[in-house]
XYZ file of C-alpha atoms in Angstrom:
600
model
C -35.774 -25.503 57.419
C -38.258 -25.932 60.267
C -41.931 -25.607 59.508
C -43.333 -22.398 61.029
C -46.239 -24.479 62.364
C -44.112 -26.826 64.488
C -45.380 -26.835 68.054
C -42.068 -25.743 69.587
C -41.776 -22.775 67.211
C -45.375 -21.761 67.856
C -44.859 -21.818 71.631
C -41.714 -19.676 71.247
C -43.782 -17.146 69.258
C -46.355 -17.126 72.053
C -43.603 -16.498 74.621
C -42.533 -13.461 72.608
C -46.025 -11.964 72.993
C -45.995 -12.232 76.800
C -45.035 -9.024 78.540
C -42.015 -8.923 80.861
C -44.167 -9.208 83.988
C -45.852 -12.399 82.756
C -42.518 -13.881 81.699
C -41.138 -13.251 85.208
C -44.257 -14.781 86.741
C -43.850 -17.855 84.550
C -40.239 -18.320 85.651
C -41.287 -17.858 89.299
C -43.920 -20.535 88.799
C -41.267 -22.880 87.435
C -39.256 -22.333 90.628
C -42.331 -23.119 92.706
C -42.936 -26.256 90.610
C -39.414 -27.444 91.449
C -40.069 -26.857 95.166
C -43.343 -28.760 94.837
C -41.498 -31.663 93.233
C -39.015 -31.629 96.115
C -41.954 -31.799 98.556
C -43.350 -34.765 96.638
C -40.012 -36.540 96.879
C -39.835 -35.794 100.618
C -43.312 -37.196 101.240
C -42.502 -40.299 99.220
C -39.126 -40.758 100.947
C -40.759 -40.503 104.395
C -43.091 -43.436 103.760
C -40.374 -46.090 103.808
C -39.120 -45.555 107.425
C -42.717 -44.885 108.534
C -43.979 -48.249 107.245
C -40.815 -49.955 108.457
C -41.257 -48.750 112.055
C -44.835 -50.064 112.005
C -44.179 -53.459 110.429
C -40.565 -54.313 111.225
C -39.309 -52.028 114.037
C -36.174 -54.053 114.578
C -34.989 -53.282 111.040
C -35.475 -49.510 111.209
C -31.904 -48.931 112.339
C -30.707 -50.847 109.302
C -31.014 -47.564 107.389
C -27.791 -45.538 108.065
C -29.525 -42.179 107.564
C -32.268 -43.101 110.059
C -29.674 -44.229 112.609
C -27.676 -41.009 112.268
C -30.746 -38.769 112.622
C -32.115 -40.820 115.544
C -28.872 -40.616 117.509
C -28.667 -36.854 116.948
C -32.054 -36.551 118.682
C -31.128 -38.990 121.451
C -33.411 -41.777 120.198
C -32.070 -45.261 120.816
C -35.060 -47.607 120.273
C -37.541 -48.234 117.469
C -40.537 -47.614 119.743
C -39.334 -44.080 120.428
C -39.314 -43.410 116.686
C -42.935 -44.291 115.974
C -44.404 -40.905 116.828
C -41.635 -38.782 115.214
C -41.786 -40.818 111.998
C -45.596 -40.629 111.967
C -45.421 -36.841 112.372
C -42.675 -36.632 109.758
C -44.686 -38.619 107.215
C -47.891 -36.660 107.907
C -46.038 -33.336 107.782
C -44.316 -34.214 104.513
C -47.648 -35.259 102.983
C -49.287 -32.035 104.242
C -46.538 -29.814 102.834
C -46.663 -31.666 99.485
C -50.450 -31.203 99.320
C -50.226 -27.496 100.139
C -47.531 -27.022 97.516
C -49.653 -28.798 94.886
C -52.641 -26.576 95.692
C -50.483 -23.446 95.594
C -49.041 -24.403 92.191
C -52.565 -25.092 90.912
C -53.962 -21.785 92.204
C -51.087 -19.653 90.928
C -51.050 -21.536 87.616
C -54.745 -20.854 87.036
C -54.315 -17.191 87.967
C -51.344 -16.891 85.642
C -53.162 -18.560 82.733
C -56.297 -16.449 83.056
C -54.381 -13.184 83.550
C -52.197 -13.927 80.541
C -55.287 -14.799 78.511
C -56.745 -11.412 79.415
C -53.507 -9.693 78.340
C -53.556 -11.501 74.994
C -57.244 -10.769 74.376
C -56.823 -7.057 75.130
C -53.691 -6.810 72.986
C -55.371 -8.663 70.126
C -58.340 -6.271 70.265
C -56.047 -3.237 70.440
C -53.977 -4.328 67.456
C -57.116 -5.077 65.460
C -58.645 -1.663 66.171
C -55.485 0.067 64.954
C -55.410 -1.741 61.604
C -55.969 0.378 58.458
C -59.479 0.656 57.091
C -58.456 -1.319 53.996
C -57.628 -4.310 56.241
C -61.051 -4.150 57.892
C -62.761 -4.025 54.501
C -61.069 -7.270 53.477
C -61.739 -9.089 56.762
C -64.770 -10.956 58.024
C -65.831 -9.558 61.402
C -66.795 -13.079 62.551
C -63.124 -14.091 62.356
C -62.113 -11.118 64.486
C -64.810 -11.669 67.136
C -64.076 -15.400 67.309
C -60.349 -14.639 67.566
C -60.726 -12.130 70.394
C -63.150 -14.242 72.441
C -63.261 -17.945 71.614
C -59.766 -18.487 70.227
C -57.986 -16.623 73.024
C -60.062 -18.629 75.510
C -58.882 -21.805 73.783
C -55.278 -20.600 74.050
C -55.710 -19.964 77.779
C -57.364 -23.294 78.630
C -55.729 -25.360 75.898
C -52.151 -24.041 75.839
C -51.092 -21.798 78.725
C -52.496 -23.850 81.581
C -51.617 -27.241 80.013
C -48.018 -26.071 79.475
C -47.725 -25.353 83.192
C -49.401 -28.654 84.059
C -47.119 -30.502 81.644
C -43.979 -28.995 83.177
C -45.209 -29.576 86.738
C -46.235 -33.174 86.072
C -43.013 -33.943 84.228
C -40.850 -32.624 87.089
C -42.877 -34.591 89.653
C -42.726 -37.709 87.464
C -38.927 -37.539 87.121
C -38.554 -36.954 90.877
C -40.812 -39.889 91.764
C -38.933 -42.176 89.371
C -35.658 -41.141 91.011
C -37.004 -42.096 94.446
C -38.392 -45.393 93.170
C -35.022 -46.232 91.607
C -33.473 -45.730 95.031
C -36.001 -48.182 96.511
C -35.860 -50.819 93.734
C -34.090 -49.894 90.484
C -35.307 -52.877 88.477
C -38.980 -52.410 89.292
C -38.804 -48.607 88.967
C -37.143 -48.639 85.548
C -39.444 -51.387 84.293
C -42.533 -49.424 85.367
C -41.213 -46.096 84.003
C -40.215 -47.559 80.652
C -43.386 -49.615 80.358
C -45.807 -46.826 81.148
C -43.763 -44.192 79.325
C -43.465 -46.191 76.118
C -47.196 -46.984 76.237
C -48.108 -43.300 76.420
C -45.538 -42.462 73.727
C -47.032 -45.064 71.390
C -50.549 -43.724 71.963
C -49.331 -40.169 71.321
C -47.684 -41.233 68.070
C -50.838 -42.836 66.701
C -53.287 -40.069 67.721
C -51.268 -36.948 66.901
C -52.692 -36.580 63.360
C -56.258 -37.052 64.588
C -55.720 -34.372 67.233
C -54.428 -31.863 64.666
C -57.424 -32.553 62.392
C -59.782 -32.103 65.339
C -58.022 -28.872 66.330
C -58.441 -27.403 62.841
C -62.106 -28.413 62.759
C -62.768 -26.889 66.191
C -61.077 -23.596 65.220
C -62.936 -23.440 61.893
C -66.351 -24.283 63.313
C -65.970 -21.806 66.195
C -65.646 -19.028 63.610
C -68.634 -20.367 61.663
C -70.620 -20.530 64.884
C -70.029 -16.828 65.586
C -70.848 -16.018 61.954
C -74.158 -17.899 62.179
C -75.100 -16.034 65.367
C -74.186 -12.650 63.901
C -76.170 -13.198 60.718
C -79.237 -14.684 62.371
C -79.513 -12.138 65.177
C -78.248 -9.210 63.077
C -81.046 -9.697 60.545
C -83.713 -10.650 63.081
C -86.406 -8.469 61.507
C -86.086 -10.223 58.175
C -85.762 -13.608 59.885
C -89.039 -13.029 61.733
C -90.815 -11.667 58.664
C -89.628 -14.449 56.351
C -90.046 -17.234 58.894
C -86.485 -18.325 58.149
C -85.658 -19.426 61.713
C -85.239 -23.094 60.613
C -82.650 -22.034 58.020
C -80.514 -20.186 60.559
C -80.956 -22.937 63.153
C -79.634 -25.398 60.571
C -76.676 -23.140 59.737
C -75.824 -22.983 63.449
C -76.327 -26.749 63.850
C -74.013 -27.460 60.901
C -71.173 -25.668 62.709
C -71.998 -26.547 66.316
C -72.363 -30.332 66.023
C -69.056 -31.005 64.169
C -67.239 -28.760 66.643
C -68.622 -30.609 69.656
C -67.937 -34.017 68.095
C -64.317 -32.989 67.530
C -64.110 -31.771 71.147
C -65.549 -35.071 72.377
C -63.039 -37.067 70.292
C -60.106 -35.089 71.665
C -61.362 -35.400 75.255
C -61.763 -39.154 74.836
C -58.225 -39.451 73.499
C -57.014 -37.367 76.444
C -58.774 -39.349 79.181
C -59.013 -42.942 77.964
C -55.359 -44.116 78.467
C -55.729 -43.532 82.188
C -57.972 -46.544 82.711
C -55.705 -48.946 80.849
C -52.638 -47.695 82.725
C -54.339 -47.974 86.113
C -55.206 -51.583 85.317
C -51.604 -52.302 84.307
C -50.400 -50.611 87.514
C -52.587 -52.822 89.696
C -51.361 -55.929 87.860
C -47.745 -54.781 88.314
C -48.195 -54.206 92.065
C -49.926 -57.574 92.454
C -47.068 -59.322 90.645
C -44.542 -57.423 92.750
C -46.351 -58.338 95.974
C -46.317 -62.023 95.015
C -42.638 -61.875 94.109
C -41.648 -60.155 97.366
C -43.768 -62.546 99.408
C -41.724 -65.450 98.076
C -38.564 -63.858 99.444
C -36.734 -64.961 102.581
C -38.237 -62.343 104.841
C -41.831 -63.022 103.890
C -44.533 -60.452 103.312
C -43.992 -58.511 106.548
C -40.433 -57.581 105.686
C -41.432 -56.718 102.120
C -44.321 -54.475 103.155
C -42.345 -51.204 103.592
C -40.787 -51.545 100.152
C -44.117 -52.566 98.631
C -45.849 -49.611 100.292
C -43.234 -47.195 98.997
C -43.539 -48.597 95.480
C -47.340 -48.505 95.646
C -47.317 -44.902 96.839
C -44.790 -44.065 94.130
C -47.023 -45.631 91.490
C -49.941 -43.656 92.897
C -47.900 -40.490 92.243
C -46.335 -41.655 88.978
C -49.467 -42.685 87.046
C -51.385 -39.414 87.577
C -48.296 -37.453 86.585
C -47.943 -39.475 83.384
C -51.642 -39.044 82.633
C -51.447 -35.299 83.259
C -48.449 -35.031 80.944
C -50.354 -36.883 78.225
C -53.606 -34.916 78.736
C -51.704 -31.622 78.652
C -49.967 -32.635 75.428
C -53.333 -33.567 73.893
C -54.800 -30.181 74.898
C -51.838 -28.265 73.444
C -51.867 -30.147 70.130
C -55.669 -29.794 69.865
C -55.399 -26.040 70.481
C -52.485 -25.460 68.108
C -54.705 -24.160 65.294
C -56.466 -21.726 67.638
C -53.037 -20.597 68.858
C -51.830 -20.031 65.285
C -54.888 -17.896 64.504
C -54.419 -15.940 67.724
C -50.742 -15.342 66.930
C -51.694 -14.126 63.448
C -53.796 -11.397 65.092
C -51.095 -10.638 67.674
C -48.520 -10.300 64.893
C -50.506 -7.466 63.302
C -48.224 -4.410 63.101
C -49.109 -1.379 65.156
C -48.917 2.060 63.500
C -46.773 4.730 65.196
C -49.873 6.615 66.441
C -50.866 3.628 68.595
C -48.323 4.686 71.223
C -48.441 8.434 70.525
C -50.496 11.017 72.343
C -53.715 12.204 70.725
C -52.679 15.109 68.456
C -54.243 18.534 68.364
C -56.689 18.977 65.445
C -55.010 20.201 62.272
C -55.963 23.855 61.659
C -58.117 24.273 58.544
C -58.201 27.862 57.270
C -58.408 27.983 53.487
C -58.902 24.936 51.256
C -58.765 21.188 50.671
C -57.196 20.017 47.417
C -57.194 16.658 45.623
C -54.236 16.803 43.237
C -53.985 14.132 40.505
C -55.170 11.691 43.120
C -55.503 8.016 42.195
C -56.560 5.047 44.263
C -57.033 1.307 43.873
C -57.249 -1.466 46.450
C -54.423 -3.569 45.007
C -52.169 -3.805 41.983
C -54.532 -6.362 40.437
C -57.718 -4.291 40.790
C -58.844 -1.374 38.569
C -58.503 2.254 39.528
C -61.401 3.460 41.692
C -60.179 7.061 41.594
C -58.219 8.155 38.548
C -56.539 11.581 38.324
C -59.038 13.239 40.647
C -58.587 17.030 40.848
C -60.793 19.052 43.139
C -60.462 22.175 45.307
C -62.891 22.910 48.159
C -62.743 26.169 50.102
C -63.448 26.342 53.822
C -67.136 26.818 54.661
C -68.461 25.369 51.398
C -71.355 22.886 51.111
C -70.203 20.297 48.570
C -72.450 17.653 47.046
C -70.995 14.546 45.388
C -73.209 12.824 42.822
C -72.797 10.091 40.241
C -73.911 6.595 39.425
C -73.012 3.642 41.658
C -69.297 2.863 41.326
C -68.335 6.366 40.223
C -66.050 6.806 43.291
C -68.105 8.985 45.627
C -67.657 7.011 48.857
C -64.016 6.240 48.066
C -63.365 9.965 47.580
C -64.695 10.662 51.067
C -62.796 7.703 52.553
C -59.594 9.216 51.160
C -60.637 12.636 52.467
C -61.145 11.144 55.942
C -57.731 9.443 55.828
C -59.271 5.959 55.976
C -57.700 5.096 52.625
C -54.297 6.299 51.467
C -53.861 7.550 47.875
C -52.060 5.141 45.561
C -50.826 8.163 43.565
C -51.083 11.927 43.827
C -51.877 13.565 47.140
C -54.409 15.328 49.325
C -53.544 18.666 50.932
C -55.135 20.902 53.536
C -53.882 24.488 53.335
C -50.887 23.166 51.330
C -50.059 20.566 54.026
C -49.871 17.043 52.645
C -51.922 14.621 54.694
C -49.326 11.995 55.458
C -47.732 10.614 58.614
C -48.368 12.640 61.755
C -50.602 15.130 59.934
C -53.097 12.439 58.961
C -54.234 11.680 62.517
C -54.382 15.396 63.315
C -56.587 15.912 60.243
C -58.932 13.112 61.323
C -59.434 14.938 64.617
C -61.084 17.764 62.632
C -63.561 15.487 60.776
C -66.931 14.034 61.799
C -68.785 11.433 59.765
C -72.536 10.784 59.505
C -73.176 7.533 57.579
C -76.404 6.221 56.095
C -76.833 3.755 58.949
C -76.036 5.358 62.298
C -74.565 2.932 64.808
C -76.273 3.441 68.141
C -75.092 1.649 71.257
C -77.574 0.250 73.766
C -76.843 3.171 76.058
C -78.264 6.581 76.967
C -78.964 9.342 74.471
C -76.173 11.393 76.045
C -73.685 8.538 75.651
C -74.685 8.063 72.027
C -74.243 11.755 71.230
C -70.851 11.819 72.999
C -69.968 8.492 71.371
C -66.472 7.223 72.207
C -66.213 9.375 75.348
C -66.191 7.612 78.726
C -69.371 8.220 80.710
C -67.620 10.187 83.460
C -66.039 12.573 80.917
C -69.220 13.528 79.025
C -69.888 17.278 78.901
C -73.686 17.490 79.249
C -73.797 21.175 78.319
C -71.973 20.340 75.102
C -74.362 17.418 74.503
C -77.386 19.755 74.814
C -75.813 22.317 72.498
C -75.114 19.675 69.854
C -78.667 18.312 70.199
C -80.113 21.801 69.737
C -78.048 22.371 66.589
C -79.198 18.997 65.225
C -82.819 19.892 66.106
C -83.276 16.806 68.282
C -83.185 18.577 71.675
C -86.944 19.181 71.830
C -87.668 15.481 71.359
C -85.090 14.402 73.955
C -86.098 16.970 76.565
C -89.783 16.090 76.200
C -89.042 12.551 77.432
C -89.340 11.806 81.143
C -85.761 10.520 81.359
C -84.334 13.144 78.971
C -80.719 12.664 77.955
C -80.424 9.663 80.290
C -83.078 7.732 78.358
C -81.994 4.468 76.762
C -82.170 4.130 72.974
C -82.360 0.317 72.879
C -80.066 -1.937 70.875
C -79.201 -0.232 67.554
C -81.672 2.540 68.377
C -84.824 0.434 68.000
C -86.790 2.930 70.110
C -86.068 5.796 67.711
C -87.426 6.642 64.270
C -85.169 6.882 61.206
C -85.145 10.672 61.303
C -84.358 10.722 65.016
C -81.449 8.311 64.531
C -80.018 10.527 61.789
C -80.329 13.605 63.981
C -78.532 11.749 66.778
C -75.786 11.086 64.206
C -75.633 14.789 63.340
C -75.543 15.725 67.035
C -72.709 13.233 67.526
C -70.734 14.894 64.729
C -71.367 18.334 66.221
C -70.364 17.194 69.727
C -66.969 16.390 68.277
C -66.683 20.108 67.355
C -65.269 19.158 63.983
C -64.637 21.707 61.261
C -65.473 19.265 58.441
C -68.718 17.251 58.397
C -69.240 14.359 55.996
C -72.710 12.998 55.218
C -72.357 9.714 53.328
C -75.875 9.100 51.999
C -77.065 10.036 55.464
C -80.649 10.684 54.340
C -81.093 8.132 51.554
C -83.013 5.683 53.787
C -85.512 8.346 54.883
C -88.823 9.249 53.315
C -89.019 12.563 51.447
C -90.669 14.511 54.283
C -88.196 13.270 56.919
C -85.269 13.831 54.561
C -86.399 17.397 53.951
C -86.598 17.997 57.700
C -83.133 16.532 58.324
C -81.651 18.547 55.441
C -83.104 21.703 56.945
C -81.194 20.833 60.126
C -78.014 20.470 58.063
C -78.629 23.704 56.124
C -79.076 25.563 59.411
C -75.623 24.610 60.677
C -72.898 27.198 61.151
C -71.500 28.436 57.818
C -67.958 28.086 59.142
C -68.371 24.327 58.851
C -67.268 22.664 55.620
C -69.790 20.000 54.633
C -69.552 17.162 52.119
C -72.748 15.361 51.149
C -73.193 12.214 49.065
C -76.752 11.712 47.859
C -78.642 9.618 45.370
C -81.498 12.102 45.195
C -80.265 15.256 43.509
C -82.758 17.377 45.462
C -80.741 16.561 48.575
C -77.744 18.546 47.307
C -79.693 21.210 45.439
C -78.689 23.970 47.859
C -74.982 23.080 47.920
C -72.443 25.750 46.942
C -70.648 23.216 44.733
C -71.951 20.002 43.216
C -69.315 17.598 41.855
C -70.361 14.963 39.346
C -68.024 11.963 39.408
C -67.621 9.441 36.624
C -65.075 6.588 36.566
C -63.213 8.067 39.506
C -62.675 11.561 38.069
C -64.553 14.866 38.015
C -66.883 14.856 35.000
C -68.480 18.221 35.795
C -68.817 20.654 38.687
C -70.737 23.790 39.530
C -73.976 24.902 41.142
C -77.228 23.015 40.578
C -78.329 25.454 37.874
C -74.958 25.340 36.105
C -74.911 21.551 35.977
C -78.499 21.355 34.726
C -77.421 23.579 31.868
C -74.101 21.949 30.904
C -74.246 18.248 31.937
C -76.557 15.752 30.255
C -75.676 13.073 32.802
C -76.584 15.400 35.656
C -79.920 16.193 33.975
C -80.589 12.458 33.753
C -79.701 11.979 37.414
C -81.983 14.848 38.435
C -84.858 13.604 36.268
C -84.832 16.560 33.865
């Protein structure tokens, strides 16, 4: 059985991920490469009569093809052929040069466009993966895959494949012409140079694969070091830990660049040895031909043709070798890219955005159980809970009791391992799940704010041209952040800075609430949304939440029991099940654990 990591198999997998348009473009490029090779052959074939008419005019008509063509144009002497053959040689060289440039330009455009397709598709497939997949994945791997690794595939696989094919076709064509000129010399040169490159490739292939794995690994570590150092910049500045993060970055950057340098040296170094051998071969050939009966003058056309052929042959061989080195060095990056491209897409990826699922009566958790895998313990275990529309529900319990997981299941981010979740007796599976998510808005503890305007952050996920400013203002008023925004000189068009650095904690949370309200959801979820705030700010934010329309159903997770004191229903979770439920007063009376949590 073939190894799935064999280069040929990997390239076939890559071909399968190209869309039909790119596949057609690739085949068209191959046709153009064949035409370019034909132009190279024509330019090389034109040099022999051209040099012959300059050095030995009397022997020009010794070539039957030249004689036939000359007579068809009414040319009877060698002198009359000088200008036509000069123009023919120059024209053939010009056409060959134009064809080479055209192949290069179209090849680069094809490689970069295909790289863009792959990067976009990789990002799309990653965004559609289930929440459980994202929880188990390091974001550095994803970012490196979408940016660095796809770039490596473009420059290290797609373009080298085209160069390899082009150079190989030209090389075979040149060898064919040289065989026609002098079979012994042509075959000796082809076999000598070819076997030399093959031997080098055999001895360096393992080193190239090792370098490729190191480059792919260190590129991911490089992104990870940047994310951690810049993501925690406040702590880095406070702790003076810049040298630590510089060293972490250095430990990934230096090995990567050394591996790149090694691979580039392997790619480029054979050229100099082969050029030296080529010069020696031409010198030996010149000496040998000079000893012939016709002397050097009669040998010059053949020598010129062979020299020009070698000038075409050696670069083509070197390009074939360099392209092979690039492909082998990039194989690991290609494998990682293919792993992302092989991610399955859920049915909703190609479906239209559904209408929100109507919510009229109640949400029910029925004997619901959840765990992340068969080897891990149950996080939720026989959870039973009914919530009526319009209720304020608080979820409390010690760390690990299942509060956040309960809300993740409610939001459809995690699928129950057992039991089910229903909305108005409709089970939330399949097509209903995405429709249910359209009715939910989530306010986490740490609000993600883009480095964009306040309006864009409130209407998060909506393209700038589609933002409804009246709806933005209404949501801001409900979240009690409108007065602050409208007091600023730039109002809703004011920038918040990266991650909202220009806003206070309370203002960021209110932006999060306004964002949820802009969505016009019927269910709002606050996952410890106020736990990072001081008591006064938390009280103010909770007043904003309490003032919201009573038709909204609200779930609140809180560590401080006072945060959920005014909820219609407080649910105490323990080991993934409901330990007690009721109003604040009822739980104080009947639950010792709740009294401990509340400080009573």
